[in-house]
Coordinates of C-alpha atoms in Angstrom, one line a residue:
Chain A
X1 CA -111.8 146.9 125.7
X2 CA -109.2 146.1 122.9
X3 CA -106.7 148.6 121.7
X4 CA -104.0 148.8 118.5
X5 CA -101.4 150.7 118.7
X6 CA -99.1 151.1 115.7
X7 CA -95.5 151.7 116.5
X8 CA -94.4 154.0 113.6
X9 CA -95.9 157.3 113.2
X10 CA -94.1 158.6 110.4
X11 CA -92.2 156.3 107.8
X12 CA -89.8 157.7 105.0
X13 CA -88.3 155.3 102.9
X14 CA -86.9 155.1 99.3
X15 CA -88.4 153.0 96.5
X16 CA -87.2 149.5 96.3
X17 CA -86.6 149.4 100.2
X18 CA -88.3 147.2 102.3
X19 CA -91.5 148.0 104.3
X20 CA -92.5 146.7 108.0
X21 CA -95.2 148.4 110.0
X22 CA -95.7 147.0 113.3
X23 CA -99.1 146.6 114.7
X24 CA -99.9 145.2 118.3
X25 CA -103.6 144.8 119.9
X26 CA -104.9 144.1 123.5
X27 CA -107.6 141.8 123.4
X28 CA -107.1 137.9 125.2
X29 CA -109.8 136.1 122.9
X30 CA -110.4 135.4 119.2
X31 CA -109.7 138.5 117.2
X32 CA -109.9 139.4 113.1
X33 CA -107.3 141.6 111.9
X34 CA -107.1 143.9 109.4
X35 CA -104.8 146.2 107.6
X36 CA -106.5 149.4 105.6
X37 CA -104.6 151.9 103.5
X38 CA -106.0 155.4 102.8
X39 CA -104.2 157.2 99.6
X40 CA -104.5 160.8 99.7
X41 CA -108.0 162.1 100.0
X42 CA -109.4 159.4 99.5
X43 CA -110.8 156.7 101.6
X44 CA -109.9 153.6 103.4
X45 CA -109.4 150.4 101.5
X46 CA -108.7 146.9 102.8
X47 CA -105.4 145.8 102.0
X48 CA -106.1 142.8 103.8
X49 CA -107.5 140.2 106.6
X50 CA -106.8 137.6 108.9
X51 CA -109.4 135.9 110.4
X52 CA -108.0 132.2 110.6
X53 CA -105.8 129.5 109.3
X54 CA -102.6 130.3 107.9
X55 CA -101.1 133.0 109.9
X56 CA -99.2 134.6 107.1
X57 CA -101.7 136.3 104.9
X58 CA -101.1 138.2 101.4
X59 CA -103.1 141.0 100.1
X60 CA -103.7 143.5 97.4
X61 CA -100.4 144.9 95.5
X62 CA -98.2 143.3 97.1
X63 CA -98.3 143.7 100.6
X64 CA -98.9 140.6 102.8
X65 CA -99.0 140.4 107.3
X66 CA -98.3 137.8 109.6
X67 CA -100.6 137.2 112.7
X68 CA -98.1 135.8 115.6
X69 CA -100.6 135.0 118.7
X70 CA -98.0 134.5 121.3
X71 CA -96.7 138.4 120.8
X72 CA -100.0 139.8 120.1
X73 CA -99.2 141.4 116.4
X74 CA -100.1 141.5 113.1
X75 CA -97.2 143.0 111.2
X76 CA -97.8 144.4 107.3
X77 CA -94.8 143.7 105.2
X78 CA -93.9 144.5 100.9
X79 CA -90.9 143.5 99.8
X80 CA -90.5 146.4 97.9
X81 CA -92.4 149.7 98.2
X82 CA -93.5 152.0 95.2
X83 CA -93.8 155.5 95.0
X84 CA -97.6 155.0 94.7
X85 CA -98.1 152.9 98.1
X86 CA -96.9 156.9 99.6
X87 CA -100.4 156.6 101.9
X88 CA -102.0 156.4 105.5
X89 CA -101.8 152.5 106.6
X90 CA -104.3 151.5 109.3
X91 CA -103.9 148.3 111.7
X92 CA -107.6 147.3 112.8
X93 CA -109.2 144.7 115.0
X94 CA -112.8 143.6 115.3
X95 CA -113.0 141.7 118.9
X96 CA -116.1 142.4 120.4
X97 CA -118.5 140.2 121.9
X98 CA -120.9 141.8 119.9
X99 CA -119.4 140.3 116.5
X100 CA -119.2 143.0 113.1
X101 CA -121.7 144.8 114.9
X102 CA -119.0 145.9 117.4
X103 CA -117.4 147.8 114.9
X104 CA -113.6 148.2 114.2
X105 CA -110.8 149.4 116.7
X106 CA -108.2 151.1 114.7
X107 CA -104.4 151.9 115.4
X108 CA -103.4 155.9 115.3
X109 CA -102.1 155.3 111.5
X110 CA -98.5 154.8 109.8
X111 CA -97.8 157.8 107.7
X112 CA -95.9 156.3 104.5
X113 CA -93.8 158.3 102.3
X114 CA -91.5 157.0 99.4
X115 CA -89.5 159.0 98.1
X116 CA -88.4 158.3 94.3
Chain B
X1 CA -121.4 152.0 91.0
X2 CA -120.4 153.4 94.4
X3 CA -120.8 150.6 97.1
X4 CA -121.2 153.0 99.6
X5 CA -122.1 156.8 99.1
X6 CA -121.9 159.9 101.3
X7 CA -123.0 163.0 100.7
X8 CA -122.2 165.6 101.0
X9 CA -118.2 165.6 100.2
X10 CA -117.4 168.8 101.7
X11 CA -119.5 170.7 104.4
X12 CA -118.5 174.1 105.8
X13 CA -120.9 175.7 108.2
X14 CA -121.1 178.0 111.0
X15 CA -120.8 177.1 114.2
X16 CA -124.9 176.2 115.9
X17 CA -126.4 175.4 112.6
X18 CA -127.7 171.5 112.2
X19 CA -126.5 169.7 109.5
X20 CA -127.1 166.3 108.2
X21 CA -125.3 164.1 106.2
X22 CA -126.2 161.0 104.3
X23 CA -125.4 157.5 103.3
X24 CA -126.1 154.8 101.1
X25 CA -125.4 151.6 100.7
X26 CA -126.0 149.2 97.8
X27 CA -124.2 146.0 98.8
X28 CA -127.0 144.3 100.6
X29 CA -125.2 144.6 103.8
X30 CA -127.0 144.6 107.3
X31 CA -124.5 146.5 109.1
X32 CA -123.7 150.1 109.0
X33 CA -121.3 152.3 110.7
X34 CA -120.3 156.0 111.3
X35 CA -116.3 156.6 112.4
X36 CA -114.6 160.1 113.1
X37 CA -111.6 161.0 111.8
X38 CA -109.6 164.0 113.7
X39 CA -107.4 165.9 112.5
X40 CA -104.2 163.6 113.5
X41 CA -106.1 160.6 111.1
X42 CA -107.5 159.0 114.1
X43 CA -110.2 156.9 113.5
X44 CA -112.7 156.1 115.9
X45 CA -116.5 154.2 115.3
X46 CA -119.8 156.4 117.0
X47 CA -122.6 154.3 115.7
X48 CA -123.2 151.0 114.6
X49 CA -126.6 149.8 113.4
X50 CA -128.0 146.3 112.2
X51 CA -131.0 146.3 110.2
X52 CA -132.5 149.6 111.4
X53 CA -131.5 148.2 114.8
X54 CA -129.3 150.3 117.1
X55 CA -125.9 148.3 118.1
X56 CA -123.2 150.0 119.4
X57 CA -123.4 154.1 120.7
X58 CA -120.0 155.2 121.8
X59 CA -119.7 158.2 124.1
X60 CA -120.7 160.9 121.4
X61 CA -122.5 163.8 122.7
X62 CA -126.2 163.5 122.1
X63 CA -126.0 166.4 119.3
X64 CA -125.3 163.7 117.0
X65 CA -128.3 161.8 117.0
X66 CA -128.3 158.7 113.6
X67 CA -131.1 157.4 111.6
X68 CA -131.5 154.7 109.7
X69 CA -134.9 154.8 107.8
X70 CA -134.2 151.3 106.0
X71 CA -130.8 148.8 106.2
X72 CA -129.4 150.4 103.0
X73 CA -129.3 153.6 104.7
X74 CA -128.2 155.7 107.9
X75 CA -127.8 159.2 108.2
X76 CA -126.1 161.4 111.0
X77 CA -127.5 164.7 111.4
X78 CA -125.7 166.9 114.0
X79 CA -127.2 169.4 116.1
X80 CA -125.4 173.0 117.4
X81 CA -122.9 172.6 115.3
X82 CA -119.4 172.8 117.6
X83 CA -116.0 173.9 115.9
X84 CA -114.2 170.6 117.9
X85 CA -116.8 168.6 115.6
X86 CA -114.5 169.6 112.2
X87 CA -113.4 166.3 111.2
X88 CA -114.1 163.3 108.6
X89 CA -117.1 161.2 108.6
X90 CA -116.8 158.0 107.7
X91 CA -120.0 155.7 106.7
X92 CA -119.4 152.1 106.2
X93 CA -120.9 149.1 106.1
X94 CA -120.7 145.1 106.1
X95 CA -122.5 141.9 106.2
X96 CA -124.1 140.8 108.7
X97 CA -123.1 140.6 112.5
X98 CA -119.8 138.4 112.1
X99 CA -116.8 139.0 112.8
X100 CA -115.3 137.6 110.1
X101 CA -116.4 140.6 107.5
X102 CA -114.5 143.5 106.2
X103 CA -116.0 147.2 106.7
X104 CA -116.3 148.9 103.3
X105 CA -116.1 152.4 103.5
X106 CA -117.5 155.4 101.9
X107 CA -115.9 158.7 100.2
X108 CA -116.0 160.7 103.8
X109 CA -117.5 163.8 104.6
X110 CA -115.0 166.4 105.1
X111 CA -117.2 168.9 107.7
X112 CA -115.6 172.2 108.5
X113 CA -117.1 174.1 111.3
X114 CA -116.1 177.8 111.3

């Protein structure tokens, strides 16, 4: 079965810096990747996808993730955070044989807090 | 209008009551889902159905039992009512059986078992 693990618990930066969440999976075959961001209370948006072609992909806001096969990771990246990006980030991967229906395997969630 | 609706928002009930909760879906999707969220944000899928159909059961105890009466909608009701079930349900849904498509999620259900 696949796995994501998410290397940062708990981030705390300043607005302006820049942002880098790591994201690893286990799974040997073809894999879609996603990054979702919950704000507070709310629920989980897609920030963005990769399912093929160009391994650097951009999303909503700002925020863009580069799929790198050979180290197994999908890394979110914003040049410069905002006070309102302050949210739960979630790596996912779909990777079952089973296709959509499989369902998504998320990472344990980044915490992201920016302070002003 | 909502793409995918839960309801209720908030739930607190006592522990061996049943409760249900519902979700709709109005983007024409064939897929729908039901995740857990714990209290330390982690999310993890129990159900997945296509068309009506059945896909993926994880290991959830059989209190939880879903039912999806037509594609655009699948409910969870929960039986005995445990306080380890307090968490967030999360329906979502997406097209078809592909890979290639993005979960859209609903509002969650925050259910508080006391």
């Amino acid at each position: 079965a696949q796995s994501v693990s998410q290397h940062n618990h708990h981030v705390i930066l300043s607005e302006a810096a820049s942002l880098e969440l790591g994201c690893n999976y286990s799974y040997g075959g073809t894999v879609n990747l996603f990054w979702y961001v919950q704000y507070p209370g709310q629920h989980l948006q897609l920030l963005l996808k990769y399912f093929s072609g160009d391994p650097l992909v951009k999303g909503i806001k700002g925020f863009e993730a580069e799929f790198i096969k050979s180290k197994f990771s999908f890394n979110l990246r914003k040049p410069s955070v905002q006070w309102s990006d302050t949210a739960e980030y979630f790596c996912a991967v779909n990777a079952g044989s089973g296709g959509g229906a499989d369902g998504l395997t998320f990472g344990k969630g980044t915490h992201l807090i920016i302070q002003p | 209008d909502t793409a995918v609706s839960q309801t209720p928002k908030y739930l607190v009930t006592q522990m061996g009551n049943d409760k249900s909760i519902k979700c709709e879906q109005n983007l024409g999707h064939d897929t729908m889902y039901w995740y857990k969220q714990d209290s330390k944000k982690f999310l993890k899928i129990m159900f997945s159905y296509n068309n009506k159909e059945l896909i993926i059961n994880e290991t959830v105890p059989n209190r939880f039992s879903p039912k999806s009466p037509d594609k655009a909608h699948l409910n969870l009701h929960i039986n005995s009512l445990e306080l380890g079930d307090s968490a967030v349900y999360f329906c979502a849904s997406s097209r078809g059986q592909g890979r290639d498509t993005e979960a859209f999620f609903g509002q969650g259900t925050r259910l508080t078992v006391v």
